[in-house]
Amino acid sequence: MSATETTRSSRPGAPALRGVGRALRPTAKVLPEHARAHNRALVLQHLFHQGPSSRADLARATGLTRVTVSDLVSVLIAEGLVAELGVRPEGRVGKPATLVGMRTEDLQVVAVDLADDASLRGAVMTLTGVVVARRTAALDGRTGDDAVAVLEDLCRDLLAAADRPVVGVGIGSPGVIDSTGFVVEAPNRGWYDLPLAEHLTTRLGLPVHVANDANTHALGEYTYGGAPGDGLMVVTVGQGVGAGIVLDGSLVRGRADAAGEIGHVTVVDDRDVRAGDPQPRPCACGRAGCLETLLSLPALRRATAGTTPEESDAVLASVGRKLGLALAPVVSALNLAEVRLSGPAELLDGALRAEALATVRARTMPLLGQDLALGMSSLDEDGALSGAAALVLSGQLGVT
Amino acid sequence: MSATETTRSSRPGAPALRGVGRALRPTAKVLPEHARAHNRALVLQHLFHQGPSSRADLARATGLTRVTVSDLVSVLIAEGLVAELGVRPEGRVGKPATLVGMRTEDLQVVAVDLADDASLRGAVMTLTGVVVARRTAALDGRTGDDAVAVLEDLCRDLLAAADRPVVGVGIGSPGVIDSTGFVVEAPNRGWYDLPLAEHLTTRLGLPVHVANDANTHALGEYTYGGAPGDGLMVVTVGQGVGAGIVLDGSLVRGRADAAGEIGHVTVVDDRDVRAGDPQPRPCACGRAGCLETLLSLPALRRATAGTTPEESDAVLASVGRKLGLALAPVVSALNLAEVRLSGPAELLDGALRAEALATVRARTMPLLGQDLALGMSSLDEDGALSGAAALVLSGQLGVT
DNA sequence: ATTAGTAAGGAAGGTCTACTAACAAACATG
DNA sequence: CATGTTTGTTAGTAGACCTTCCTTACTAAT
């Protein structure tokens, strides 16, 4: 069967009737109450990012009237999400403003990172991402339902460790996970077609959000990382290589919720081997020459073990070039301005990053490349946890 | 100045205060009337794609109540966008349904394609994309304001040729154009910082929408081309190479409204030259080895001129492979399921397309690659015009 | 023919949302 | 001290959708 024959889309013999017969996209009705929820999120968003403001400030920022904002704020205060903070100190003309602020330090979230194969890492965090307590749970090789049980126990443990009201639970896991927190497949945990978010929401009695770990990482970077308003791509380097893309404030999920799987793009093949280049190595995905065979932490550590700094830099630069090759078309096609790397700085934040940036710039339109920033993630080693927390902020409060 | 030093994003010395200080993204308030506009578009969308329906059908499809749908439909009928079509013929239990349908054949749009350097091509089309009349206007080398005048005259000419009410004017132009129809730069026409949509809307007295030609092409493919609901990328091959990407029903614009500039991704560089591969050729963008130096129509014609069919296929396959190299990372990162090529079938729809698809499949995760469809655009030679028409449908009626 | 059941479409009334208009409170300034 | 400015609230209005109930018109069964 040739590649041509297996192509699903092709020109039909007769031109199809235009404008009819296409499956309707899942568009949803919008009710006034949805509009209100949106405006409510707008107010929270402003308070989260800009800090305490007066109701009049919020009205100016959102475009709503002072009356409407007052109404929304009173609801938020009643819910305990917002508090009055007294009168604004600065003296200006007119009636002094009473500041209201989001109670980011009086509310907490539970965040869990499932990236590691050996143990689950969890934390209780404030809404600003400050870690209040940590817990871990060893998997001891458990998978499937047993792994779910370990996760649930860890969540209960963390909920008990929280000393403030918990807004929700956020979980970042490897694997393919849809927007409802349904795990399509997570081979490392032995999960297939598992409604994890729904299950835990029921069991724990409060909202649980689950998403792919690289995606949550990107969301966290977008929320906490001071990224510009447009678009953002985060490449996470760990056991494997993943990526998350945020465009227009929301995650790109892709047709099968598998967006970001950049680790298995081929960057070395036997036709490309040149002097000084590595041979294509077999990859866990069954093929060879994937980016992940060079850029994952095990691969980087193996390649740099026992080398001089100069040799190490050469190796890292070579990997950086491969990363740049894979990034250039993506940066061009999406006109991305911001790409960030997440992982150990000692491996990534040197020759590798420099060469990756140089490669992308050399291989894209000057206009695009010059605007590009390729930096390290602004989140520290708790980036995955911060991402899980951002997942709660986004899903629960509409704040990104 | 090294590449590293010019990186804008970097780790600040002290961790920044999280959750504050980030420039607020341009989020807008939502009023109940916006909700109504959305629901109105939902009804039109259904009627456009699914054909005539009863009010009860529309209520079921949208999730709104029959009362609300009846109200929306009566407004749409009053506006002349929708008409009652009598009773549904099929006999079922209950009161027979009266069908209502969008008046797609009783309304027209004016579409203009500015892709050609020598002349502007325009057409009057029905809402389903059927061409009613054509007009062209020679540019004779005019640029800047003179070219705008030619365009305006062509539009007036087309408006006069329309024999039904015209909903709006859609224009697809090369260059960087923002979402308001403001031309940031269109070097081929000598336009820089030109509010073209606003200008023509004022001059012509009806709504004018302007967007990049590759983007309109993608939108047209999405609207008229029977594409699946998820995502879509269209690669247009003409004088140059462009691309447009539709995700979640809306165009990807990118940070500087330059998304889709895939023609200037480097696919051949002097480090990559192997036996049988072309040398990197200089490109109009000032660099060398861009995809456009191989895949544009002039390049393809030059490469295949005077060759035997076998030689020609080999050349085209080689170009297809380069296209596949550029597409693979994009397909992986976005989990795209649908890529379509637009251009002369005799050049694209053979060895080139087959090799491009094979290359993408070989270089991406099996899960992603197998799902991928890489076909020809379902729009014919009027694809650019259909795209411009889709621009009007989308911008004016909310139908995509 | 008659009765029952089903579906379509419309009318009345209620709730929710955000708006405009007007006003009192509290302060800076001349 | 009078004046102007800004804040936040109260009261009233308009829009949008909902639920409920009704009429109309047909099919299916008796």
Coordinates of C-alpha atoms in Angstrom, one line a residue, chain A residues 2-4 6-12 17-32 34-36 38-39 42 45-51 61-65 125 128-131 176 185 221-231 233 245 247-262 264-269 271-274 277 285 287 321 325-330 332-340 343 345 349-350 353-355 357-358 361-368 370-380 382-383 386 400, chain B residues 2-4 6-12 17-32 34-36 38-39 42 45-51 61-65 125 128-131 176 185 221-231 233 245 247-262 264-269 271-274 277 285 287 321 325-330 332-340 343 345 349-350 353-355 357-358 361-368 370-380 382-383 386 400:
Chain A
S2 CA 1.6 3.2 -1.1
A3 CA 1.6 6.4 0.8
T4 CA -0.5 8.0 -1.9
T6 CA -3.5 5.7 2.1
T7 CA -4.1 9.5 1.9
R8 CA -7.6 10.1 3.3
S9 CA -8.2 13.4 1.7
S10 CA -8.2 13.6 -2.0
R11 CA -10.0 15.3 -4.8
P12 CA -13.4 13.8 -5.4
L17 CA -21.5 20.4 -2.9
R18 CA -20.0 23.4 -1.2
G19 CA -21.1 24.7 2.1
V20 CA -23.1 21.6 3.1
G21 CA -22.4 18.3 4.6
R22 CA -19.5 19.1 6.8
A23 CA -19.7 17.7 10.3
L24 CA -20.6 20.6 12.6
R25 CA -17.9 21.6 15.0
P26 CA -18.7 21.4 18.7
T27 CA -19.8 25.0 19.1
A28 CA -21.7 25.7 22.2
K29 CA -24.4 28.2 23.0
V30 CA -23.6 31.1 25.2
L31 CA -26.0 32.2 27.9
P32 CA -25.9 35.5 29.9
H34 CA -21.6 32.5 30.8
A35 CA -21.0 36.1 30.0
R36 CA -21.1 36.9 33.7
H38 CA -16.4 35.6 31.9
N39 CA -16.6 39.0 33.4
L42 CA -11.8 39.2 34.1
Q45 CA -7.5 38.0 36.3
H46 CA -6.8 41.7 36.9
L47 CA -6.5 41.3 40.6
F48 CA -4.2 38.3 40.3
H49 CA -1.8 39.9 37.9
Q50 CA -2.0 43.6 38.8
G51 CA -2.5 43.2 42.5
A61 CA -9.5 48.0 33.2
T62 CA -12.3 45.7 32.2
G63 CA -14.6 48.3 30.5
L64 CA -17.5 47.3 32.7
T65 CA -19.3 50.0 34.7
M125 CA 0.8 25.8 47.3
T128 CA 0.9 32.6 43.9
G129 CA 2.8 29.3 43.7
V130 CA 4.6 29.4 47.0
V131 CA 5.1 25.9 48.4
V176 CA -2.3 11.8 26.3
E185 CA -3.3 6.7 27.5
E221 CA 5.0 29.5 32.5
Y222 CA 2.3 31.5 30.9
T223 CA 0.6 32.2 34.2
Y224 CA 3.5 32.7 36.6
G225 CA 6.4 33.2 34.3
G226 CA 5.8 36.8 33.2
A227 CA 5.5 35.8 29.6
P228 CA 4.3 38.2 26.9
G229 CA 0.7 38.1 26.0
D230 CA 0.9 36.4 22.7
G231 CA 2.2 32.9 22.4
M233 CA 6.1 27.3 23.7
I245 CA 2.1 25.5 23.3
L247 CA -1.7 30.4 21.8
D248 CA -4.1 33.3 22.5
G249 CA -4.2 32.3 26.2
S250 CA -5.2 28.7 25.8
L251 CA -3.4 25.4 25.3
V252 CA -3.1 23.9 21.9
R253 CA -4.4 20.4 22.3
G254 CA -4.5 19.1 18.8
R255 CA -6.7 16.6 17.1
A256 CA -6.1 13.7 19.4
D257 CA -5.0 15.7 22.4
A258 CA -1.4 14.8 21.5
A259 CA 0.0 18.2 20.7
G260 CA 3.5 18.9 21.8
E261 CA 4.9 15.5 21.1
I262 CA 8.0 17.0 19.7
H264 CA 9.7 12.0 18.6
V265 CA 10.4 14.2 15.6
T266 CA 13.3 12.6 13.7
V267 CA 16.3 14.8 13.6
V268 CA 19.0 12.3 12.7
D269 CA 18.5 9.8 9.9
R271 CA 20.8 10.0 5.1
D272 CA 21.8 12.9 7.3
V273 CA 24.9 11.4 8.9
R274 CA 27.9 13.5 8.4
D277 CA 27.3 13.9 13.8
C285 CA 9.0 4.8 20.2
R287 CA 12.0 4.3 15.4
R321 CA 21.5 22.5 16.7
L325 CA 16.3 22.3 13.4
A326 CA 13.1 21.0 14.9
L327 CA 12.0 24.3 16.3
A328 CA 12.6 26.4 13.2
P329 CA 9.5 25.3 11.2
V330 CA 7.3 25.5 14.3
S332 CA 8.0 30.0 11.5
A333 CA 4.5 28.5 11.1
L334 CA 3.2 30.0 14.3
N335 CA 5.2 33.2 14.4
L336 CA 6.2 32.3 18.0
A337 CA 8.0 34.9 19.9
E338 CA 8.8 33.0 23.0
V339 CA 10.3 29.6 23.5
R340 CA 11.5 28.4 26.9
G343 CA 15.3 21.3 32.8
A345 CA 20.3 24.6 33.7
D349 CA 21.5 26.9 29.7
G350 CA 24.8 27.1 27.9
R353 CA 20.6 26.9 24.3
A354 CA 22.9 29.3 22.4
E355 CA 23.3 27.0 19.5
L357 CA 18.8 29.9 19.2
A358 CA 21.4 30.6 16.6
R361 CA 17.6 32.4 13.7
A362 CA 19.7 31.2 10.9
R363 CA 16.9 29.0 9.5
T364 CA 13.9 31.3 9.8
M365 CA 13.0 34.7 8.3
P366 CA 15.0 37.4 9.8
L367 CA 11.9 39.2 10.9
L368 CA 10.7 36.2 12.9
Q370 CA 15.1 38.5 15.6
D371 CA 12.0 38.7 17.6
L372 CA 12.4 35.3 19.0
A373 CA 13.4 34.8 22.6
L374 CA 14.7 31.4 23.6
G375 CA 15.3 31.4 27.3
M376 CA 15.1 29.1 30.2
S377 CA 11.9 28.6 32.0
S378 CA 11.4 31.2 34.8
L379 CA 10.0 28.5 37.0
D380 CA 12.4 26.6 39.1
D382 CA 9.0 23.1 41.0
G383 CA 7.9 24.0 37.5
S386 CA 3.5 25.3 39.5
T400 CA -4.3 32.5 33.3
Chain B
S2 CA 26.4 37.0 20.5
A3 CA 23.1 35.2 20.1
T4 CA 23.1 34.4 23.7
T6 CA 20.5 39.2 22.6
T7 CA 18.1 36.8 24.2
R8 CA 15.4 38.8 25.7
S9 CA 14.1 36.2 28.1
S10 CA 16.5 35.2 30.9
R11 CA 16.5 34.2 34.5
P12 CA 16.4 37.3 36.6
L17 CA 7.3 38.3 42.4
R18 CA 5.0 35.6 41.0
G19 CA 1.6 36.4 39.8
V20 CA 2.0 40.1 39.5
G21 CA 3.4 42.6 37.0
R22 CA 2.6 40.8 33.9
A23 CA 1.1 42.9 31.1
L24 CA -2.5 42.1 31.0
R25 CA -3.6 40.3 27.9
P26 CA -6.2 42.0 25.8
T27 CA -9.3 40.3 27.3
A28 CA -12.6 41.9 26.6
K29 CA -15.7 42.1 28.6
V30 CA -18.7 40.1 27.3
L31 CA -22.1 41.5 27.4
P32 CA -25.4 39.7 27.0
H34 CA -22.5 39.5 22.6
A35 CA -23.9 36.2 23.8
R36 CA -26.9 36.8 21.5
H38 CA -22.8 34.3 19.2
N39 CA -26.0 32.3 19.3
L42 CA -24.6 29.5 15.8
Q45 CA -23.6 28.2 11.0
H46 CA -26.0 25.3 11.3
L47 CA -28.1 26.5 8.4
F48 CA -25.1 27.1 6.2
H49 CA -23.5 23.7 6.8
Q50 CA -26.4 21.5 7.4
G51 CA -28.9 23.1 5.0
A61 CA -28.6 21.3 17.5
T62 CA -27.7 24.5 19.4
G63 CA -29.0 23.6 22.8
L64 CA -31.1 26.7 22.9
T65 CA -34.9 26.5 23.4
M125 CA -19.8 35.0 -5.7
T128 CA -21.7 29.1 -1.3
G129 CA -18.8 30.2 -3.4
V130 CA -20.3 30.0 -6.9
V131 CA -18.8 32.6 -9.2
V176 CA 1.6 40.9 6.8
E185 CA 3.6 45.5 5.2
E221 CA -10.6 25.4 2.9
Y222 CA -11.9 25.1 6.4
T223 CA -15.3 26.7 5.5
Y224 CA -15.9 25.2 2.0
G225 CA -13.5 22.3 1.9
G226 CA -15.3 19.8 4.0
A227 CA -12.4 19.7 6.4
P228 CA -12.7 17.9 9.8
G229 CA -13.6 20.0 12.8
D230 CA -10.2 20.1 14.4
G231 CA -7.2 21.8 12.8
M233 CA -3.0 23.7 7.6
I245 CA -3.2 27.4 9.9
L247 CA -6.9 25.7 15.0
D248 CA -10.2 25.4 16.9
G249 CA -12.0 27.2 14.2
S250 CA -9.9 30.4 14.1
L251 CA -6.8 31.5 12.2
V252 CA -3.5 31.4 13.9
R253 CA -2.0 34.9 13.5
G254 CA 1.1 34.8 15.6
R255 CA 2.8 37.5 17.6
A256 CA 3.4 39.8 14.7
D257 CA 0.6 38.6 12.4
A258 CA 3.2 36.8 10.4
A259 CA 2.2 33.2 11.1
G260 CA 2.4 30.8 8.2
E261 CA 5.7 32.1 6.7
I262 CA 6.9 28.7 6.1
H264 CA 11.5 30.9 4.3
V265 CA 12.4 28.0 6.5
T266 CA 15.8 26.8 5.6
V267 CA 15.7 23.3 4.2
V268 CA 19.0 23.1 2.4
D269 CA 22.2 24.4 3.9
R271 CA 26.3 21.4 5.8
D272 CA 23.4 19.3 4.5
V273 CA 24.5 19.0 0.9
R274 CA 24.8 15.4 -0.1
D277 CA 20.8 17.0 -3.4
C285 CA 14.7 37.1 1.5
R287 CA 19.4 34.1 2.7
R321 CA 11.0 15.4 0.9
L325 CA 11.2 17.9 6.6
A326 CA 9.7 21.3 7.3
L327 CA 6.2 20.0 8.0
A328 CA 7.1 17.1 10.4
P329 CA 7.9 19.3 13.4
V330 CA 4.8 21.4 12.8
S332 CA 4.1 16.9 15.7
A333 CA 3.9 20.1 17.8
L334 CA 0.3 20.8 16.8
N335 CA -0.9 17.3 16.4
L336 CA -2.3 18.3 13.0
A337 CA -4.5 15.8 11.2
E338 CA -5.0 17.7 8.0
V339 CA -2.5 19.4 5.7
R340 CA -3.5 20.4 2.2
G343 CA -1.4 24.9 -6.5
A345 CA -2.0 19.5 -9.5
D349 CA -0.3 16.0 -6.8
G350 CA 2.1 13.3 -7.6
R353 CA 2.9 15.0 -2.4
A354 CA 3.5 11.3 -2.0
E355 CA 7.1 11.9 -0.9
L357 CA 3.6 12.5 3.2
A358 CA 6.0 9.6 3.4
R361 CA 5.1 9.9 8.4
A362 CA 8.7 8.6 8.7
R363 CA 9.7 11.5 10.9
T364 CA 6.9 11.8 13.3
M365 CA 5.4 9.5 16.0
P366 CA 3.5 6.7 14.3
L367 CA 0.3 7.7 16.2
L368 CA 0.5 11.2 14.7
Q370 CA -0.9 7.6 10.6
D371 CA -3.7 10.0 11.3
L372 CA -2.3 12.6 9.0
A373 CA -4.0 13.3 5.8
L374 CA -1.9 15.3 3.2
G375 CA -4.1 16.0 0.3
M376 CA -4.7 18.6 -2.4
S377 CA -6.9 21.6 -1.6
S378 CA -10.5 20.8 -2.4
L379 CA -10.8 24.3 -3.8
D380 CA -10.1 24.7 -7.4
D382 CA -10.5 30.0 -7.4
G383 CA -9.2 28.9 -4.0
S386 CA -13.2 31.4 -2.1
T400 CA -16.8 29.3 9.4

